[in-house]
Amino acid sequence: MAQEAHRGLWVFSHFDLGSVAAAMLFYQLDPYDPVPIPIHEFSQEPMVVPKLNSRMLQGSKMIGVGKLWRVTLNDSVVRELAFTGGRPLGVTLGRHGSMGGNYMVKTLTDEAEGIKFKLTDGVDVAVDGMIYFTDASYKYSLKEYIWDILEGRPHGRLMSFDPSTKKTKVLVRDLFFANGVIVSPDQNSVIFCESVMKRCLKYHIQGERKGSMDKFIDNLSGTPDNILYDGEGHYWIALPMGNSLAWDLALKYPWIRKIVAIMERYKVRPYMEKNGGVLVVDLEGNPIAYYYDPGLSEVTSGVKIGNHLYCSSITAPYMIQLDLHQHAARATM
């Protein structure tokens, strides 16, 4: 019996070593080549949020491909506005508070500095009509976005489009997955999200500091997506997933990201998108409240309208509605 057990152990060990050797060879031959991410830029101070709702799905309602929808807030009636012919990631009002008289869809710009857009993402319009937007990646499309994140190279850009001159200008280059955009209420700056770096940046568009950039908030509780303003002195930043040890290690080590990429290619990547939610900050970037849930993922936008929080997702075919009076974030101290 002992001899049979020893023989079985020997076979298992050699089989295991052979599997490891095959995996290592497969790893070396794969052409995908992630690079180090500048994690030294991450803030070492933990973000402190005074109010939390860590179970926002409790009490939430589900309401709601290639279409734009309007939801009437008093009766939650959903109406179709337009068919875009593509995969809309968001919508913003133009000048005079409209999206166009009959909701016709047309392309305003599709390249800058001779480089075509591949993953146009966030957009907002200033009072003077200037359009500010991001291209998360000029290398990968929406269906390939995970490859851009795992590769660790800065393919993102913040840009502006002037409707009067039809010119597109690159304002900031070399961003790690540039995402949501919002023009500040005073029209002096543009706040935008840099997902991989877990931060939001402020680009000045008026005044003495025009053309310069500062950190708005960093060391976020997850990877930021869209950022929206509620008209009441607060920005709402969507976090598709919260921080985790697995993701922190992946950011630190390119070889881990390569393994994750190989697993993604063969549809065996472990599920990492958990603890999605929305972070509320004031106009200076100070955290106010954080709504999230372990069962929530891929939250791409969230904003307070009236007494409710509305969240959308890149994957779910519905919106989440949460009554902020009944399910308010509670003080943590």
PDB file of C-alpha atoms in Angstrom, residues 11 13 29 33 78 84 92 114 124 130 138 169 178 197 216 257 275 279 284 291 298-299:
ATOM      1  CA  VAL A  11       3.664  10.391 -10.805  1.00  0.00           C
ATOM      2  CA  SER A  13       4.879  15.330  -8.714  1.00  0.00           C
ATOM      3  CA  LEU A  29       6.132  32.462 -25.988  1.00  0.00           C
ATOM      4  CA  ASP A  33       4.169  42.310 -22.979  1.00  0.00           C
ATOM      5  CA  VAL A  78     -38.517  55.134 -19.723  1.00  0.00           C
ATOM      6  CA  THR A  84     -26.687  55.739 -32.150  1.00  0.00           C
ATOM      7  CA  THR A  92     -24.245  65.090 -21.858  1.00  0.00           C
ATOM      8  CA  GLY A 114      -3.282  62.147 -36.909  1.00  0.00           C
ATOM      9  CA  ASP A 124     -18.769  67.336 -21.049  1.00  0.00           C
ATOM     10  CA  MET A 130     -16.210  73.952 -25.911  1.00  0.00           C
ATOM     11  CA  TYR A 138      -5.811  54.997 -28.990  1.00  0.00           C
ATOM     12  CA  LYS A 169      -6.799  69.765 -29.533  1.00  0.00           C
ATOM     13  CA  ALA A 178      -8.405  58.368 -19.294  1.00  0.00           C
ATOM     14  CA  MET A 197      -3.839  55.241 -11.409  1.00  0.00           C
ATOM     15  CA  PHE A 216      -7.843  66.456  -7.568  1.00  0.00           C
ATOM     16  CA  ARG A 257      -0.859  41.025 -15.365  1.00  0.00           C
ATOM     17  CA  ASN A 275     -17.251  46.048  -4.300  1.00  0.00           C
ATOM     18  CA  LEU A 279     -17.804  57.956  -4.067  1.00  0.00           C
ATOM     19  CA  GLU A 284     -12.203  70.501  -3.475  1.00  0.00           C
ATOM     20  CA  TYR A 291     -21.902  53.886  -1.421  1.00  0.00           C
ATOM     21  CA  GLU A 298     -18.920  47.413 -13.322  1.00  0.00           C
ATOM     22  CA  VAL A 299     -20.616  50.587 -12.030  1.00  0.00           C
TER      23      VAL A 299
END
